[in-house]
PDB file of C-alpha atoms and ligand atoms in Angstrom:
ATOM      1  CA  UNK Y 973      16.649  -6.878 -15.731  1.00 98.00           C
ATOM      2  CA  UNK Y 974      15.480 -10.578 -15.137  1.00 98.00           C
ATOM      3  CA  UNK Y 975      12.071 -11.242 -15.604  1.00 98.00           C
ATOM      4  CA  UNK Y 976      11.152 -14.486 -13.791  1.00 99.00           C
ATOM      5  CA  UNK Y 977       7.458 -15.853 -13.874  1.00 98.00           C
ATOM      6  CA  UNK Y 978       7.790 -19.130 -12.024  1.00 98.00           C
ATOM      7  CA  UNK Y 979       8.272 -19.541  -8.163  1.00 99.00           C
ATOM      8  CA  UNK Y 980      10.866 -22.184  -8.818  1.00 98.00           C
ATOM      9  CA  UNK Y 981      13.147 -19.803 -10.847  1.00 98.00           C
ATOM     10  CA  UNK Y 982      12.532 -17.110  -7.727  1.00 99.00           C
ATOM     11  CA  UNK Y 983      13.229 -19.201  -5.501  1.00 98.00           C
ATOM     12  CA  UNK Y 984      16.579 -20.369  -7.317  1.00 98.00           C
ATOM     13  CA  UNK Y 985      17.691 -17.473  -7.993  1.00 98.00           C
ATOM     14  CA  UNK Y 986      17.192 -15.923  -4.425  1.00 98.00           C
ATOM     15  CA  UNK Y 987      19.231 -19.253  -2.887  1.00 98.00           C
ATOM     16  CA  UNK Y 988      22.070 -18.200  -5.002  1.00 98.00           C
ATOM     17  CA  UNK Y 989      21.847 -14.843  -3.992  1.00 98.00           C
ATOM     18  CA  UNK Y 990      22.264 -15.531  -0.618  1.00 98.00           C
ATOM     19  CA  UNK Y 991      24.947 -18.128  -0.654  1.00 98.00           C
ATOM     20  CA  UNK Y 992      26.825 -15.345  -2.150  1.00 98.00           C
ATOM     21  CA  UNK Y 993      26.082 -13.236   0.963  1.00 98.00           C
ATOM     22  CA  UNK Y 994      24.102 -10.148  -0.916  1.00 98.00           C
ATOM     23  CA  UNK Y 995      21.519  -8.183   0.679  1.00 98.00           C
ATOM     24  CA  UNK Y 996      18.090  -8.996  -1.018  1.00 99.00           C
ATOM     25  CA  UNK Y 997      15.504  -5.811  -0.906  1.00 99.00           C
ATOM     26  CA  UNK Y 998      11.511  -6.452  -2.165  1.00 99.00           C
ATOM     27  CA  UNK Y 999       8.836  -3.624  -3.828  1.00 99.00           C
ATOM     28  CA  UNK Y1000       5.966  -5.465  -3.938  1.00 99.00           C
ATOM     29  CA  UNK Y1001       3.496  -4.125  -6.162  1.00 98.00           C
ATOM     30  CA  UNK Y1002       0.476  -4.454  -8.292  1.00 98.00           C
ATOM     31  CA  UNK Y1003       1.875  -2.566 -11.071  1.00 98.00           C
ATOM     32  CA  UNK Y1004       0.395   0.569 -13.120  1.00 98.00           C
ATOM     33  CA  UNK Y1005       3.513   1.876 -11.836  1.00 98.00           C
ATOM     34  CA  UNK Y1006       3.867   5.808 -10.880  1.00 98.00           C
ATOM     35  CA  UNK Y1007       5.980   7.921  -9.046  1.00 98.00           C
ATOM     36  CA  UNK Y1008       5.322   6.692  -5.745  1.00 98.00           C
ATOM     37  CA  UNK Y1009       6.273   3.089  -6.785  1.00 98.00           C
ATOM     38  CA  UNK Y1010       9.390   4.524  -8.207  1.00 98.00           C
ATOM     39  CA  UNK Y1011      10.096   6.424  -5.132  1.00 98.00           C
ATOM     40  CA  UNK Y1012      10.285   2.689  -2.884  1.00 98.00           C
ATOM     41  CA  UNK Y1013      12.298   1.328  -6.096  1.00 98.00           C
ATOM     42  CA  UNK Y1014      14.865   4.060  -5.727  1.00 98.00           C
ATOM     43  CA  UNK Y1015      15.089   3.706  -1.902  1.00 98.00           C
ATOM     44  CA  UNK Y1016      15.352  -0.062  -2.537  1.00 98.00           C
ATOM     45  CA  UNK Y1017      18.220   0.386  -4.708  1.00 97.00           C
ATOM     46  CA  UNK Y1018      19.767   2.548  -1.851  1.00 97.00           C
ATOM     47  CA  UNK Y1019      19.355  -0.520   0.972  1.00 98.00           C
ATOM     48  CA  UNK Y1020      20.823  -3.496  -0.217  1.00 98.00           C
ATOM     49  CA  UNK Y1021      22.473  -5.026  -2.932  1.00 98.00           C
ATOM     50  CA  UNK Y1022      20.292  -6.822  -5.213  1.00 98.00           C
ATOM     51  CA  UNK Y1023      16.289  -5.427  -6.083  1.00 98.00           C
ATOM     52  CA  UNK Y1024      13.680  -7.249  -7.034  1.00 99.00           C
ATOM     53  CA  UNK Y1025      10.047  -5.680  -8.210  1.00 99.00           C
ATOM     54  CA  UNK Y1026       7.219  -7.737  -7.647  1.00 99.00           C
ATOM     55  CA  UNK Y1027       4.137  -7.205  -9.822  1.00 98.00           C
ATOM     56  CA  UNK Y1028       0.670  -9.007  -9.264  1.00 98.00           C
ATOM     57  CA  UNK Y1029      -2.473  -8.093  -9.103  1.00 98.00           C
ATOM     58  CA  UNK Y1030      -4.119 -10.148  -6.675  1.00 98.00           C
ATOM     59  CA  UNK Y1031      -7.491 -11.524  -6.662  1.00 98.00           C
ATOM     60  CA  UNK Y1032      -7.608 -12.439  -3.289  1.00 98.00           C
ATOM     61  CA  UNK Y1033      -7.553  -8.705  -2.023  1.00 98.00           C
ATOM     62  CA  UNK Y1034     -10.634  -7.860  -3.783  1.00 98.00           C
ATOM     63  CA  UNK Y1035     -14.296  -8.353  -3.433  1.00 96.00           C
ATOM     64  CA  UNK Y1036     -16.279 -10.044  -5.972  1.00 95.00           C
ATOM     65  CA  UNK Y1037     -17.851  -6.640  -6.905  1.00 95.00           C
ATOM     66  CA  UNK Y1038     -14.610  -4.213  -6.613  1.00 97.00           C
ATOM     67  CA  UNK Y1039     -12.335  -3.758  -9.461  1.00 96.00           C
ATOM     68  CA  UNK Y1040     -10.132  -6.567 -10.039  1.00 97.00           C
ATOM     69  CA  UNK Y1041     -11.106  -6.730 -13.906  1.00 96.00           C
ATOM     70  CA  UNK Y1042     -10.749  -3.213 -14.474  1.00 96.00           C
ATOM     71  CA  UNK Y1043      -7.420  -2.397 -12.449  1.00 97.00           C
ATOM     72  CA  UNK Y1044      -5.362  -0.454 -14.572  1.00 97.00           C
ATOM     73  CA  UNK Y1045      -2.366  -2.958 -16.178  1.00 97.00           C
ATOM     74  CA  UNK Y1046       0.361  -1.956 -18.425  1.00 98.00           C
ATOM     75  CA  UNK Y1047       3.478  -4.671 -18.389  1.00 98.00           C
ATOM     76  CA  UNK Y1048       5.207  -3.228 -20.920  1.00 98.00           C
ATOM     77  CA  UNK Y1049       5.162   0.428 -19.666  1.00 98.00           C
ATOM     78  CA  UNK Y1050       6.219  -1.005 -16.071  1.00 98.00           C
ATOM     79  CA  UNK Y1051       8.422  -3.422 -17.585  1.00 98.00           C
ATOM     80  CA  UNK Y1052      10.821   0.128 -19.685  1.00 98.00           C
ATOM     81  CA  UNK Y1053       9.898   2.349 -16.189  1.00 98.00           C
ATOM     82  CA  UNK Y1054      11.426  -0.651 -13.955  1.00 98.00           C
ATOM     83  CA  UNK Y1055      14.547  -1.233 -16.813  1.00 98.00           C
ATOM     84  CA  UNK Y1056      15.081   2.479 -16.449  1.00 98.00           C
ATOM     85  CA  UNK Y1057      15.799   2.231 -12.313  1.00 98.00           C
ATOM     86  CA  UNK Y1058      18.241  -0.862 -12.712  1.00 97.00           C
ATOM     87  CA  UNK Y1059      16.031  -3.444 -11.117  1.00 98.00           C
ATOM     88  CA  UNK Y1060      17.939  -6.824 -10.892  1.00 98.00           C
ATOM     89  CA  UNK Y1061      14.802  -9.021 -10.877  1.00 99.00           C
ATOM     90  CA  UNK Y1062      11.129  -8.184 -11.680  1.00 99.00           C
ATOM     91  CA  UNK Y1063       8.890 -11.174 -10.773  1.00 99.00           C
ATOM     92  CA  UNK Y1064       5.539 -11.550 -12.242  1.00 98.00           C
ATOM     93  CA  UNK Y1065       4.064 -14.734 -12.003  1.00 98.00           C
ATOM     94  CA  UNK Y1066       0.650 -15.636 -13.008  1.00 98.00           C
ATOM     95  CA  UNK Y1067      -2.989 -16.196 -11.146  1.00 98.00           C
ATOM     96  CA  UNK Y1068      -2.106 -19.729 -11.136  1.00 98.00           C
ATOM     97  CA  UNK Y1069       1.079 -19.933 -10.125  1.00 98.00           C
ATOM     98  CA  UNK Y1070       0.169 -18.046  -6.847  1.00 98.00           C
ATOM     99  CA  UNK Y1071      -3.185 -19.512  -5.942  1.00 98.00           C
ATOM    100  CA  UNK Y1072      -3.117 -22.927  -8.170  1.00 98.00           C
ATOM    101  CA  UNK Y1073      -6.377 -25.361  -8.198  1.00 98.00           C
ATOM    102  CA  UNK Y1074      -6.906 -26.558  -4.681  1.00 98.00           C
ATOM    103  CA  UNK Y1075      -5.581 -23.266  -2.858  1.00 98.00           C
ATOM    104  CA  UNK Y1076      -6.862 -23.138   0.832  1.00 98.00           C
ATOM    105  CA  UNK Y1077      -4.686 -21.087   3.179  1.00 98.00           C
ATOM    106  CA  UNK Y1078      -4.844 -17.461   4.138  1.00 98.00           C
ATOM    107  CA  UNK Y1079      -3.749 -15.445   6.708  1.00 98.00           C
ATOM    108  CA  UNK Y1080      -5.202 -13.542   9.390  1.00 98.00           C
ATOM    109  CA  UNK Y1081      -4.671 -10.725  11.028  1.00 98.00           C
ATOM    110  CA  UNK Y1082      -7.427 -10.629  13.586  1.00 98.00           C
ATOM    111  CA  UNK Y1083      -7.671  -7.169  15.519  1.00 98.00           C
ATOM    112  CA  UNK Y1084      -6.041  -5.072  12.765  1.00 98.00           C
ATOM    113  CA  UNK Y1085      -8.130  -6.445   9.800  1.00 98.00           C
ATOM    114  CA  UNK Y1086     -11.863  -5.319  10.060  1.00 98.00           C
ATOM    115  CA  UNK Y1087     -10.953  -1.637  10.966  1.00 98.00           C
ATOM    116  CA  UNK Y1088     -10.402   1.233   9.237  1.00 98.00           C
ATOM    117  CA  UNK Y1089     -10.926  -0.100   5.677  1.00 98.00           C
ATOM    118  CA  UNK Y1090     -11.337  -3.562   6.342  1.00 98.00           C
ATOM    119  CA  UNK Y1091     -14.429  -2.461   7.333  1.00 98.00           C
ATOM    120  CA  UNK Y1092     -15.749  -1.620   4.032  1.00 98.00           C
ATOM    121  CA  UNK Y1093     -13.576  -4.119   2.336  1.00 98.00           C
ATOM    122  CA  UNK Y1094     -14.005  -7.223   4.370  1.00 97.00           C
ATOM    123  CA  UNK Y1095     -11.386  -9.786   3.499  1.00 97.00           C
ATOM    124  CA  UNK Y1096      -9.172  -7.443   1.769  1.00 98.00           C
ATOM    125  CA  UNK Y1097      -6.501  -7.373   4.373  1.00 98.00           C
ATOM    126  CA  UNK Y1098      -6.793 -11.278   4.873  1.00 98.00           C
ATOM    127  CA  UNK Y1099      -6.201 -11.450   0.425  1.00 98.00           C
ATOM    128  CA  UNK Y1100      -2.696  -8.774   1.486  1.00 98.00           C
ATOM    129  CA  UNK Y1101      -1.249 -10.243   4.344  1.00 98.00           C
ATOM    130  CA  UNK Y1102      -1.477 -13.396   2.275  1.00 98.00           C
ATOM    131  CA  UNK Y1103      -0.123 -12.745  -0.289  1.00 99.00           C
ATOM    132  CA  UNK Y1104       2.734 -10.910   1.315  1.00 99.00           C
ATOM    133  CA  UNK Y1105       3.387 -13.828   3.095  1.00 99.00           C
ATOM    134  CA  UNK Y1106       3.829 -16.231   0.148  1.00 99.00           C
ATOM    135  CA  UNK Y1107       5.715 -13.619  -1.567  1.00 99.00           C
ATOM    136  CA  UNK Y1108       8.422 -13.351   1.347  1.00 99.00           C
ATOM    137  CA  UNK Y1109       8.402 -17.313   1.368  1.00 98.00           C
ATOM    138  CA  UNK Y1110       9.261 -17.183  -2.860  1.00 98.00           C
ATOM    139  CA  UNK Y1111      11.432 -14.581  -2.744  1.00 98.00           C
ATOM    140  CA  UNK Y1112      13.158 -14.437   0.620  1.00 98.00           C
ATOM    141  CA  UNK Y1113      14.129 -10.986   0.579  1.00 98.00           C
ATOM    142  CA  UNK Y1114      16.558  -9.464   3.481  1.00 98.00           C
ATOM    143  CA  UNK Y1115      14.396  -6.088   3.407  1.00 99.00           C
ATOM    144  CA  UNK Y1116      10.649  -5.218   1.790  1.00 99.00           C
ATOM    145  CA  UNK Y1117       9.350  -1.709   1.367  1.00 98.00           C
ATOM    146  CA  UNK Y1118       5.823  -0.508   1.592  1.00 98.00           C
ATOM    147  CA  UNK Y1119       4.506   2.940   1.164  1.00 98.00           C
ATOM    148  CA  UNK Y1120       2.975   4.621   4.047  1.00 98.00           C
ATOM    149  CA  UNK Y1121      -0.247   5.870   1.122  1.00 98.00           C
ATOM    150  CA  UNK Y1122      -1.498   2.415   2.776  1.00 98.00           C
ATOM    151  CA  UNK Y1123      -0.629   2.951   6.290  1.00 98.00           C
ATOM    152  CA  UNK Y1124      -3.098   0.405   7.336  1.00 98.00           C
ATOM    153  CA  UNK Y1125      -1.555  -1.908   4.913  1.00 98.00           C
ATOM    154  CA  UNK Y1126       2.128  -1.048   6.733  1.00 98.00           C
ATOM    155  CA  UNK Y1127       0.826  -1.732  10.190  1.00 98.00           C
ATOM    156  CA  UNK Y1128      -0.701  -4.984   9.347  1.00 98.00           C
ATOM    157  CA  UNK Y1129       2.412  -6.197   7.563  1.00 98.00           C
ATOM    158  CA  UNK Y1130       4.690  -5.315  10.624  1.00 98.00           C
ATOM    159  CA  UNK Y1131       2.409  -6.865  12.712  1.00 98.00           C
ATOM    160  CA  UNK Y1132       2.389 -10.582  10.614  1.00 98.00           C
ATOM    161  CA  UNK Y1133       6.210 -10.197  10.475  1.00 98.00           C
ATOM    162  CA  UNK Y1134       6.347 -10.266  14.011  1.00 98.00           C
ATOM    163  CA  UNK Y1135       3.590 -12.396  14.641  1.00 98.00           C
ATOM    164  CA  UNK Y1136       4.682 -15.399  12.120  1.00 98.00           C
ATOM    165  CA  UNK Y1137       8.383 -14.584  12.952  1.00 98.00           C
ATOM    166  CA  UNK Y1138       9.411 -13.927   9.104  1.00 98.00           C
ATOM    167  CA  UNK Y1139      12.865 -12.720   8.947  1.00 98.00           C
ATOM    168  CA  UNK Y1140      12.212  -9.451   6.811  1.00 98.00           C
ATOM    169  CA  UNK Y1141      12.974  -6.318   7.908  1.00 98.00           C
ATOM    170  CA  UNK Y1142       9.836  -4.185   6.794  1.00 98.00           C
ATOM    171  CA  UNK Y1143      10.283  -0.339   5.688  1.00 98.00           C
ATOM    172  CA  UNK Y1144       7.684   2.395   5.662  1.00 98.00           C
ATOM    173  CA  UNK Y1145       8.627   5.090   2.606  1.00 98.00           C
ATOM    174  CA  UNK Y1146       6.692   8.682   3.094  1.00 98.00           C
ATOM    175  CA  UNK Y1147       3.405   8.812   0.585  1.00 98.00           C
ATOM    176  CA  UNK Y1148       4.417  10.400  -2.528  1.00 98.00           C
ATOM    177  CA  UNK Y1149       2.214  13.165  -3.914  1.00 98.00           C
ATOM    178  CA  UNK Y1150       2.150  15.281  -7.325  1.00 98.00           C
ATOM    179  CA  UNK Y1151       2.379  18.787  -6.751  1.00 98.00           C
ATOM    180  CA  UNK Y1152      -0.821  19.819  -6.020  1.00 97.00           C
ATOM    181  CA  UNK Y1153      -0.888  17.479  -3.131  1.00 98.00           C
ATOM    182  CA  UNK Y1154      -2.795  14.674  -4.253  1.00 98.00           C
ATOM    183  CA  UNK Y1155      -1.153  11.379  -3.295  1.00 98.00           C
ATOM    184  CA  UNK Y1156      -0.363   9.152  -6.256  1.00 98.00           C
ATOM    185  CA  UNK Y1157      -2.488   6.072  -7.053  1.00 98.00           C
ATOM    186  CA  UNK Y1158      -2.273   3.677  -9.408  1.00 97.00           C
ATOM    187  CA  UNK Y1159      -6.454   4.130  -9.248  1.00 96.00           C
ATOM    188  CA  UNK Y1160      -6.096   7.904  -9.903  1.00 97.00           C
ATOM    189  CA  UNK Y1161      -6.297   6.827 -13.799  1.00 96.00           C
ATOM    190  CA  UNK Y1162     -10.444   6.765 -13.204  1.00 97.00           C
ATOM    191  CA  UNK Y1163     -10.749  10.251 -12.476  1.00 98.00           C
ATOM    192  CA  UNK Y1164     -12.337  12.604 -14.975  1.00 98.00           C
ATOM    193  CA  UNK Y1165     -10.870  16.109 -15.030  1.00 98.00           C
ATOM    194  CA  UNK Y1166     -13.041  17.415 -12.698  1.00 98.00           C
ATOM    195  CA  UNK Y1167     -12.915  14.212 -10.408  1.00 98.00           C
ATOM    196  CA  UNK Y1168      -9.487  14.851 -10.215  1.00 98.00           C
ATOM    197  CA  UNK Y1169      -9.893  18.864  -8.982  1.00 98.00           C
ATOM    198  CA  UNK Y1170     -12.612  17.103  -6.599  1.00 98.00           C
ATOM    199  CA  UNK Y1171      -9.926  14.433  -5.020  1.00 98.00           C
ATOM    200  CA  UNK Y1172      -8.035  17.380  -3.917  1.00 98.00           C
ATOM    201  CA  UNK Y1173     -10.415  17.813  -1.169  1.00 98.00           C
ATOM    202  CA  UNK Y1174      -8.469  15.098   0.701  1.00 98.00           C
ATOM    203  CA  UNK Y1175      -5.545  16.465   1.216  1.00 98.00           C
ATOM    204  CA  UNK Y1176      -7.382  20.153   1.456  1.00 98.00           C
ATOM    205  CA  UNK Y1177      -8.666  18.469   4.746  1.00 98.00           C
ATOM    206  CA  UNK Y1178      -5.717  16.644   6.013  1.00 98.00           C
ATOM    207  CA  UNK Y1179      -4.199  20.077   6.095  1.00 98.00           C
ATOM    208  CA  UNK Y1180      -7.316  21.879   7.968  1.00 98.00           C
ATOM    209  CA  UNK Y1181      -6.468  18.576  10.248  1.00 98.00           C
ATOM    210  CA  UNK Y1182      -2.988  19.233  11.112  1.00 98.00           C
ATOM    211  CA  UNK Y1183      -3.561  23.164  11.488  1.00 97.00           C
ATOM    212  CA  UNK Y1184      -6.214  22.516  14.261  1.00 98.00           C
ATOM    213  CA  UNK Y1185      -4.196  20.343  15.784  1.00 98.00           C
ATOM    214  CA  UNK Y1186      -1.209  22.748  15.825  1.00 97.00           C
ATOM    215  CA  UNK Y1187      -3.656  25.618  17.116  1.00 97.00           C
ATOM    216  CA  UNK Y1188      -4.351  23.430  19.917  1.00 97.00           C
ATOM    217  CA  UNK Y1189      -7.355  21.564  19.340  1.00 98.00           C
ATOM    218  CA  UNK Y1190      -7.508  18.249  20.616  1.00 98.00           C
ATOM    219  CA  UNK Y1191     -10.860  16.396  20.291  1.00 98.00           C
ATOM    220  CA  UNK Y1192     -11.133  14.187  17.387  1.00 98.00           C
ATOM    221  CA  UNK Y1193     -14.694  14.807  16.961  1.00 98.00           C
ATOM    222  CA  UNK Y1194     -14.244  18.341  16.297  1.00 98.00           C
ATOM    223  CA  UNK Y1195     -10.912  17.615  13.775  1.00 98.00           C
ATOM    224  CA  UNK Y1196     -13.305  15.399  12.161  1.00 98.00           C
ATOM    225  CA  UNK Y1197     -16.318  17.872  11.717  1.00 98.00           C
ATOM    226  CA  UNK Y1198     -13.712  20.163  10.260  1.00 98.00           C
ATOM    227  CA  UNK Y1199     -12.652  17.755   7.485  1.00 98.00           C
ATOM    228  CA  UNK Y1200     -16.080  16.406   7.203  1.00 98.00           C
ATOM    229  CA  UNK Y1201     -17.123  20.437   6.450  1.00 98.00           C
ATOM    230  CA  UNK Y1202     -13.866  20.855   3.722  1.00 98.00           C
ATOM    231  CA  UNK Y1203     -14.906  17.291   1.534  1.00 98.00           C
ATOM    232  CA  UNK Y1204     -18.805  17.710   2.056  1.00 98.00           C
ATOM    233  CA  UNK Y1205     -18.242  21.160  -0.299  1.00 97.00           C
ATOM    234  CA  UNK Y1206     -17.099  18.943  -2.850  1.00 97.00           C
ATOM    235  CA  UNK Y1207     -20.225  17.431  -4.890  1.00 97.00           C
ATOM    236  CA  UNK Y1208     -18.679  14.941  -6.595  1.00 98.00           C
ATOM    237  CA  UNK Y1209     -16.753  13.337  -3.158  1.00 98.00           C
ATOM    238  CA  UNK Y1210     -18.531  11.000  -0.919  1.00 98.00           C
ATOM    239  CA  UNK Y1211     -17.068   9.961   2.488  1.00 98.00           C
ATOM    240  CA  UNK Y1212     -16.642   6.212   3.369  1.00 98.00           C
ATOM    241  CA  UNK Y1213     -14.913   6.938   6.825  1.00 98.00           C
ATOM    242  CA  UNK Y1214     -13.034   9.706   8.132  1.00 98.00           C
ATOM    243  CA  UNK Y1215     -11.650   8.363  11.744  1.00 98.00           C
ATOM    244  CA  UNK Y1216      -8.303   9.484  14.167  1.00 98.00           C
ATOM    245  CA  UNK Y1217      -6.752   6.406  15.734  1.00 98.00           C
ATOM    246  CA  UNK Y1218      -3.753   5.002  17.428  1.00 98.00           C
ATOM    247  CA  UNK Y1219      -0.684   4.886  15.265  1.00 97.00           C
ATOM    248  CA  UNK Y1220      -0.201   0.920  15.948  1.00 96.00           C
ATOM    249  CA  UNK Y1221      -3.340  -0.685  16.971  1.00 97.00           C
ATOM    250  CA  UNK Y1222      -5.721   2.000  14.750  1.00 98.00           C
ATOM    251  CA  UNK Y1223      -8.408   1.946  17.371  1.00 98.00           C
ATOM    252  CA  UNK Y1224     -10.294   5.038  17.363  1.00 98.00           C
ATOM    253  CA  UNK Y1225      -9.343   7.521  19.995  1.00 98.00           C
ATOM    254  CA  UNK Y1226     -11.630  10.174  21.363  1.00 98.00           C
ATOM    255  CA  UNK Y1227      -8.445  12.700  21.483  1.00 98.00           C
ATOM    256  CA  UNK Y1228      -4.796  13.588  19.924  1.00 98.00           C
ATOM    257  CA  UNK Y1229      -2.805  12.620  22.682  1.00 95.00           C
ATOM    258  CA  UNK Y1230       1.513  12.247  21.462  1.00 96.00           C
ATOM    259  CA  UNK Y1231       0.754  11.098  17.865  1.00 97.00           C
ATOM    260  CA  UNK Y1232      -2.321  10.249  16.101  1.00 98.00           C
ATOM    261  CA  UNK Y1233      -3.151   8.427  12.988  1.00 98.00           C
ATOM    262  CA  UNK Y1234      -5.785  10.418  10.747  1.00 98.00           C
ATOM    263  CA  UNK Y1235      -7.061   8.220   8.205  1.00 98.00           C
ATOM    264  CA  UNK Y1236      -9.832   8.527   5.465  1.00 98.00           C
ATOM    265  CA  UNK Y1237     -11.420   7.031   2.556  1.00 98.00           C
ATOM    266  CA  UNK Y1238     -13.537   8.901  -0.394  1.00 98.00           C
ATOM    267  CA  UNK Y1239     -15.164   7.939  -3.244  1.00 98.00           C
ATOM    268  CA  UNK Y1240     -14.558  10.333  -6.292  1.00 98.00           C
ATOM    269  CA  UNK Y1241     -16.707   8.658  -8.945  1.00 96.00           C
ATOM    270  CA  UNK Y1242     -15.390   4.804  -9.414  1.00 95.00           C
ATOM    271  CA  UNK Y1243     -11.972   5.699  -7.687  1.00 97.00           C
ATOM    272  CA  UNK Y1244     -11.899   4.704  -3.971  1.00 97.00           C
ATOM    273  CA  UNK Y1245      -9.110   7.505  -2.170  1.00 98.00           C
ATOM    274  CA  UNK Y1246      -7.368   7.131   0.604  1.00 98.00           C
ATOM    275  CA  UNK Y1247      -5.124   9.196   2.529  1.00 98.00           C
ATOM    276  CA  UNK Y1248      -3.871   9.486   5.662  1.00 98.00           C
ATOM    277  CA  UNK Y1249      -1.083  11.259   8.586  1.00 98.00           C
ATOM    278  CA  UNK Y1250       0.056  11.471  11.429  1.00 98.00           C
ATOM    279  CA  UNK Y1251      -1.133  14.081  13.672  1.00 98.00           C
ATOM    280  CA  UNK Y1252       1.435  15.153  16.380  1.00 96.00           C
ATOM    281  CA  UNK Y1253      -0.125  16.957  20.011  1.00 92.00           C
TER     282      UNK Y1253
HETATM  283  P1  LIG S1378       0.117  -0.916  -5.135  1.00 94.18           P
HETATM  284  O1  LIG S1378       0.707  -1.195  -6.483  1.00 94.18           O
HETATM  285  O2  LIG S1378      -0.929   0.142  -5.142  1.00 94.18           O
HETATM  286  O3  LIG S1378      -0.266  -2.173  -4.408  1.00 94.18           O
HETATM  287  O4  LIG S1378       1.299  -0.280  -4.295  1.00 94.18           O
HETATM  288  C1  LIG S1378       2.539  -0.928  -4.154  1.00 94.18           C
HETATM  289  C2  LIG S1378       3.336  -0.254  -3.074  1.00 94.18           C
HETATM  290  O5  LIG S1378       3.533   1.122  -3.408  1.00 94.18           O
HETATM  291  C3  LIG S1378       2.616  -0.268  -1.724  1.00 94.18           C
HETATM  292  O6  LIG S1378       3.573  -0.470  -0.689  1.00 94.18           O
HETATM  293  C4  LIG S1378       2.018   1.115  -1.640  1.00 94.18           C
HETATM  294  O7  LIG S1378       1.832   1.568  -0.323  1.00 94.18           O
HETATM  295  C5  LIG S1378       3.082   1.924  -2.340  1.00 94.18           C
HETATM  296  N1  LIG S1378       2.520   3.184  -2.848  1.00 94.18           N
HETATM  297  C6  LIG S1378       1.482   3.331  -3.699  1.00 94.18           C
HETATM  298  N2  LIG S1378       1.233   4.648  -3.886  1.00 94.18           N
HETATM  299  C7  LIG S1378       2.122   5.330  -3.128  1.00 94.18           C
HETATM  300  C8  LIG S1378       2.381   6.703  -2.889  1.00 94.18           C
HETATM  301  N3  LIG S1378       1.675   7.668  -3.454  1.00 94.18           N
HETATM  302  N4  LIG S1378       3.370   7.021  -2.033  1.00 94.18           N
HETATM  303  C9  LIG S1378       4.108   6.071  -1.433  1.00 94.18           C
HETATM  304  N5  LIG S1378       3.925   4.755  -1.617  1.00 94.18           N
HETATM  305  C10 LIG S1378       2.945   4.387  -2.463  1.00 94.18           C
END
């Protein structure tokens, strides 16, 4: 496995790629790699013919008070779990070789941005498309995969595809979850013990969720009571947002009409959850 640091190296090593005519597939990350992240490596592997990992942890997706300093980073660790899946390239370039002195562009995704948690996190989504976008321009893959964990994430990155005409073919892989049904997160690491029992109370209520639904009940006010009820038994869980919505635009709908997205976010101690699925009427 190469590891390349500079854009210029990327770059150079994607052109010859591609003269040689071999599909290029990108798992962009932010490292503290689990299961989940090794789930989109191994389906990477599967759709083309060369991989490459991306690992950054980007500043511009967080908030002056949110966890940037603190997010869990372990090079090394990703560096033997990434050797182990027979990643061709993993690029990892620095702070300043992303955003050097003088950096003024971003982009935005207008209607898609401020909902769902770009409500709580304003200018996070405007810090991912960016960098997304840069990191398709460096790196020029054929195919990039994103986990569906972040299904707001997913939607918006279709949508800039499309919208800035990028030649990338985007994938959605399934959220991974350990066994218990807690969906993996690199930010899972700041749970105590009993936070950890406690975070189960999302995916406790996605499931009350989908069993209403498949009873017959339609109204999302009355889905969302029921989850509400399930997390509000759990002391140590406080709800940011608990919302149904439209699989493509996420605007809220009032009922589960064909497929629905239900999305929420929950603070377990300093670790912001979120989880999400699609309902189906
Ligand atoms: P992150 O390092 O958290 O930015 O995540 C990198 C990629 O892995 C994103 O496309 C995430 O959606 C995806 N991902 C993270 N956790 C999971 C999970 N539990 N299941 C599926 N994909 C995931």
């Amino acid at each position: 496995m190469r590891i390349i640091e500079s854009i210029q190296e990327m770059r150079f090593w994607s052109d010859a790629e591609r003269r040689e005519g071999r599909r290029i597939v990108l798992v962009p990350t932010m490292g503290a790699l689990h299961e989940g992240h090794l789930s989109l490596v191994r389906d990477g592997r599967k759709r083309g013919e060369r991989l490459v990992v991306s690992l950054f942890v980007n500043p511009a997706q967080f908030a002056p008070q949110e966890d940037f300093a603190a997010y869990p980073r372990d090079f090394e660790r990703d560096q033997v779990l990434l050797e182990k899946e027979k990643v061709d390239v993993l690029f990892h370039p620095s702070v300043s070789e992303i955003y050097p002195e003088g950096y003024q562009s971003y982009v935005e995704v207008e209607k898609l941005s401020p909902l769902l948690c770009g409500e709580f996190r304003p200018g996070h989504f405007r810090g991912v498309a960016t960098v997304v976008a840069k990191l398709f321009n460096i790196v020029r893959p054929h195919a990039a995969i994103f986990g569906a964990k972040d299904y707001q994430q997913l939607q918006l990155i279709r949508r800039t595809v499309r919208d800035l005409n990028f030649d990338v073919e985007v994938v959605g892989h399934p959220t991974v979850r350990d066994q218990d049904g807690l969906a993996l997160s690199s930010r899972n690491v700041y749970l105590s013990r009993e936070e950890r029992a406690a975070a189960l109370a999302l995916h406790r209520s996605l499931k009350r969720a989908e069993s209403l639904v498949l009873r017959g009940e339609r109204e999302s006010k009355r889905i969302i009571d029921a989850m509400r009820a399930e997390i509000e038994k759990e002391p140590l869980a406080r709800i940011e947002y608990v919302k149904v919505c439209h699989p493509e635009t996420l605007e809220q709908v009032a009922r589960v009409e064909g497929e629905a997205l239900l999305a929420l976010a929950v603070w377990v101690g300093k670790a912001r959850l979120i989880d999400n699925t699609i309902l189906k009427a």
